[in-house]
Amino acid sequence: MTTTTNGTGPQNDDPEQARPSEPELNAALAEAVRHAIGQRVAASAKDIATAVFEEFLTPAVLEQMQDTARKAAQEAVAPAPTPEETAEEEQKQLFYPNVEAFVEKFLAVVYAREVVRARADTDIKWCPQWHDHPEAASRLGAMWRAWEHARLGKTSELSSWWRDHADHHMAVLMSPDGPFKNCSIGKGKHAVLDPLPLEAATPGSFDDPFEVVDVAAESSLVMVTGSPRRGTVVAEFP
């Protein structure tokens, strides 16, 4: 063995001791093989993906992608619509511009009932001046908006509208005890019901509608005590 110095200390130039061991060589080789395989697999996957994408990218698909990109670019640079423009756009999407048109051109036609002949209004009530009755105007307005939404459906939305909205609200409106109770087409009577009588609540009645009370016998029951406007919540039923 030969030992030399370079001014900083002795150095070992024995090639046998400088050579890596066999396990180290095997580990390095395995790592290199794995890396090479990974690169090859990635390259093959890229080639396959490219080929598949080119098959998928037909002229029709390419045109659709370009159209989507064009719309996205227009939306990105276009100014946000004003509230007036939004309301105008919503108005354009309505089939009937308002509830009056809906009642006149649609509901009165498809929900026809005999309401004019003698004694007809003893069983079915209706008022041509329905818009003077607050309940009728509100219910018919709700029916109109629900219909505008349901008409855009693809399956049973309109059937559900008839069942859940038209039949329900019209039964209430045409009831002898409904908002048209004092109206009669045959007798030419028109009278709007007075609002429900009310009395002012005691000041502070609704400041704290539910009061949490601690009691010796703990419970989680919710009990209404005193005025029906106030409730007592008792915690942790044993």
Coordinates of C-alpha atoms in Angstrom, one line a residue:
M1 CA 0.0 0.0 0.0
T2 CA 1.3 3.4 -0.9
T3 CA 0.6 6.5 1.2
T4 CA 1.1 10.0 -0.3
T5 CA 0.6 13.4 1.0
N6 CA -0.5 16.6 -0.6
G7 CA 0.5 19.0 2.1
T8 CA -2.7 18.5 4.1
G9 CA -2.1 15.0 5.4
P10 CA -1.8 11.4 4.2
Q11 CA -4.1 10.0 1.5
N12 CA -5.0 6.4 0.7
D13 CA -4.8 5.8 -3.0
D14 CA -5.5 2.0 -2.8
P15 CA -8.1 1.4 -5.6
E16 CA -9.6 -1.6 -3.7
Q17 CA -10.6 0.5 -0.8
A18 CA -12.0 3.4 -3.0
R19 CA -14.2 1.0 -5.0
P20 CA -17.9 0.8 -3.9
S21 CA -19.1 -2.5 -2.4
E22 CA -21.2 -5.0 -4.3
P23 CA -24.4 -4.2 -2.4
E24 CA -23.9 -0.5 -3.1
L25 CA -23.5 -1.2 -6.8
N26 CA -26.6 -3.4 -6.9
A27 CA -28.7 -0.7 -5.1
A28 CA -27.5 2.0 -7.4
L29 CA -28.2 -0.2 -10.5
A30 CA -31.7 -1.0 -9.3
E31 CA -32.4 2.7 -8.7
A32 CA -31.2 3.5 -12.2
V33 CA -33.3 0.8 -13.7
R34 CA -36.4 2.0 -11.9
H35 CA -35.8 5.5 -13.0
A36 CA -35.3 4.5 -16.6
I37 CA -38.4 2.3 -16.5
G38 CA -40.4 5.2 -15.1
Q39 CA -39.2 7.6 -17.8
R40 CA -40.1 5.0 -20.5
V41 CA -43.5 4.4 -19.0
A42 CA -44.2 8.1 -18.8
A43 CA -43.1 8.6 -22.4
S44 CA -45.3 5.7 -23.6
A45 CA -48.3 7.0 -21.6
K46 CA -47.8 10.4 -23.2
D47 CA -47.7 8.9 -26.7
I48 CA -50.9 6.9 -26.0
A49 CA -52.7 9.9 -24.5
T50 CA -51.7 12.0 -27.5
A51 CA -53.0 9.4 -29.9
V52 CA -56.3 9.0 -28.1
F53 CA -56.8 12.8 -27.8
E54 CA -56.2 13.2 -31.5
E55 CA -58.8 10.6 -32.2
F56 CA -61.3 12.4 -29.9
L57 CA -60.5 15.8 -31.2
T58 CA -62.8 15.7 -34.2
P59 CA -63.7 18.9 -36.1
A60 CA -67.0 19.1 -34.3
V61 CA -65.4 18.8 -30.8
L62 CA -62.7 21.3 -31.8
E63 CA -65.4 23.8 -32.9
Q64 CA -67.3 23.2 -29.6
M65 CA -64.1 23.9 -27.6
Q66 CA -63.4 27.1 -29.6
D67 CA -67.0 28.2 -29.0
T68 CA -66.7 27.6 -25.2
A69 CA -63.4 29.5 -25.1
R70 CA -64.9 32.3 -27.1
K71 CA -67.9 32.6 -24.7
A72 CA -65.6 32.5 -21.7
A73 CA -63.5 35.3 -23.1
Q74 CA -66.5 37.4 -23.8
E75 CA -67.8 36.9 -20.2
A76 CA -64.4 37.7 -18.8
V77 CA -64.2 41.1 -20.5
A78 CA -67.9 42.0 -20.6
P79 CA -69.1 44.4 -17.8
A80 CA -71.4 43.0 -15.2
P81 CA -75.1 43.6 -16.0
T82 CA -76.9 46.3 -14.1
P83 CA -79.9 45.4 -11.9
E84 CA -82.1 46.9 -14.6
E85 CA -80.6 44.7 -17.3
T86 CA -80.9 41.7 -15.1
A87 CA -84.6 42.4 -14.5
E88 CA -85.2 43.0 -18.2
E89 CA -83.5 39.6 -19.0
E90 CA -85.6 37.8 -16.5
Q91 CA -88.7 39.5 -18.0
K92 CA -87.8 38.2 -21.4
Q93 CA -87.6 34.6 -20.1
L94 CA -91.2 34.8 -18.8
F95 CA -94.0 33.3 -20.9
Y96 CA -96.5 35.6 -19.3
P97 CA -95.3 39.1 -18.4
N98 CA -97.3 39.3 -15.2
V99 CA -99.9 37.5 -13.1
E100 CA -102.8 39.4 -14.8
A101 CA -101.8 38.0 -18.2
F102 CA -101.4 34.5 -16.7
V103 CA -104.9 34.5 -15.2
E104 CA -106.6 36.0 -18.3
K105 CA -104.8 34.0 -21.0
F106 CA -104.1 30.7 -19.3
L107 CA -105.7 30.0 -15.9
A108 CA -109.2 31.2 -16.8
V109 CA -109.2 29.0 -19.9
V110 CA -107.7 25.8 -18.5
Y111 CA -109.4 26.0 -15.1
A112 CA -112.9 26.8 -16.4
R113 CA -115.8 26.3 -14.0
E114 CA -119.5 27.1 -14.0
V115 CA -119.7 30.2 -11.9
V116 CA -122.4 32.3 -13.6
R117 CA -125.6 30.3 -13.6
A118 CA -128.2 30.8 -10.8
R119 CA -127.1 29.4 -7.4
A120 CA -123.7 28.3 -8.9
D121 CA -122.0 30.6 -6.4
T122 CA -123.4 28.6 -3.5
D123 CA -120.8 25.9 -4.2
I124 CA -118.1 27.6 -6.3
K125 CA -117.1 31.2 -5.8
W126 CA -115.2 33.4 -8.2
C127 CA -114.8 37.1 -8.7
P128 CA -113.9 38.7 -12.0
Q129 CA -112.2 41.5 -9.9
W130 CA -109.9 39.0 -8.2
H131 CA -107.1 41.5 -8.2
D132 CA -109.0 43.6 -5.6
H133 CA -108.8 40.7 -3.1
P134 CA -105.3 40.6 -1.4
E135 CA -105.4 36.8 -0.7
A136 CA -106.4 36.1 -4.3
A137 CA -103.8 38.3 -5.8
S138 CA -101.1 36.7 -3.6
R139 CA -102.2 33.1 -4.3
L140 CA -102.6 33.7 -8.0
G141 CA -99.2 35.4 -8.2
A142 CA -97.6 32.4 -6.5
M143 CA -99.3 30.1 -8.9
W144 CA -98.0 32.2 -11.9
R145 CA -94.4 32.2 -10.7
A146 CA -94.5 28.4 -9.9
W147 CA -95.9 27.7 -13.4
E148 CA -93.2 29.8 -15.1
H149 CA -90.7 27.6 -13.3
A150 CA -92.5 24.3 -13.9
R151 CA -93.0 24.9 -17.6
L152 CA -89.2 24.6 -18.1
G153 CA -89.1 21.1 -16.6
K154 CA -88.5 18.1 -18.7
T155 CA -90.7 15.5 -17.0
S156 CA -93.4 15.8 -14.4
E157 CA -93.0 19.4 -13.2
L158 CA -96.2 20.6 -14.8
S159 CA -98.2 17.7 -13.3
S160 CA -96.8 18.5 -9.9
W161 CA -97.8 22.2 -10.5
W162 CA -101.4 21.1 -11.1
R163 CA -101.5 18.9 -8.0
D164 CA -99.5 21.1 -5.6
H165 CA -100.4 24.6 -6.8
A166 CA -103.4 24.9 -9.1
D167 CA -105.7 22.4 -7.3
H168 CA -104.7 23.5 -3.9
H169 CA -105.0 27.3 -4.3
M170 CA -108.0 27.2 -6.6
A171 CA -109.9 25.0 -4.1
V172 CA -109.2 27.6 -1.4
L173 CA -110.1 30.6 -3.6
M174 CA -113.3 29.0 -5.0
S175 CA -114.5 27.8 -1.6
P176 CA -117.8 29.4 -0.3
D177 CA -115.8 30.5 2.7
G178 CA -112.9 31.9 0.7
P179 CA -111.9 35.4 -0.2
F180 CA -114.8 35.7 -2.7
K181 CA -117.4 34.8 -0.1
N182 CA -119.3 38.1 -0.5
C183 CA -119.0 38.2 -4.3
S184 CA -121.7 37.0 -6.7
I185 CA -121.4 37.1 -10.5
G186 CA -125.1 36.4 -11.0
K187 CA -126.2 39.1 -8.5
G188 CA -123.6 41.5 -9.5
K189 CA -122.1 41.7 -6.0
H190 CA -118.5 42.5 -5.3
A191 CA -117.2 43.0 -1.8
V192 CA -113.8 42.5 -0.3
L193 CA -113.5 40.9 3.1
D194 CA -112.2 43.0 5.9
P195 CA -108.8 42.1 7.3
L196 CA -108.7 39.9 10.4
P197 CA -109.2 41.8 13.6
L198 CA -106.1 42.4 15.6
E199 CA -105.0 43.9 18.9
A200 CA -101.6 45.4 19.6
A201 CA -99.3 43.1 21.6
T202 CA -98.0 44.0 25.0
P203 CA -94.7 46.0 24.5
G204 CA -91.8 43.6 24.8
S205 CA -93.8 40.5 24.2
F206 CA -91.6 39.4 21.3
D207 CA -88.2 40.6 22.6
D208 CA -87.4 37.1 23.9
P209 CA -90.0 34.6 22.7
F210 CA -88.3 31.6 24.3
E211 CA -87.0 31.7 27.9
V212 CA -84.5 29.2 29.2
V213 CA -85.3 28.3 32.8
D214 CA -83.0 26.3 35.2
V215 CA -85.0 24.1 37.6
A216 CA -84.0 21.5 40.1
A217 CA -85.7 18.7 38.2
E218 CA -83.7 18.9 35.0
S219 CA -85.6 18.1 31.8
S220 CA -85.4 18.7 28.0
L221 CA -89.2 19.1 27.6
V222 CA -90.4 22.2 25.7
M223 CA -93.5 23.5 27.6
V224 CA -95.8 26.4 26.6
T225 CA -96.7 28.4 29.7
G226 CA -98.9 31.4 30.1
S227 CA -99.3 33.3 26.8
P228 CA -99.0 31.0 23.7
R229 CA -96.5 33.5 22.4
R230 CA -93.9 32.5 25.0
G231 CA -92.3 29.2 25.6
T232 CA -90.3 27.7 28.4
V233 CA -87.3 25.4 27.5
V234 CA -86.3 23.1 30.3
A235 CA -83.0 21.3 29.8
E236 CA -81.7 17.7 30.2
F237 CA -84.5 15.3 30.9
P238 CA -83.1 12.6 33.3

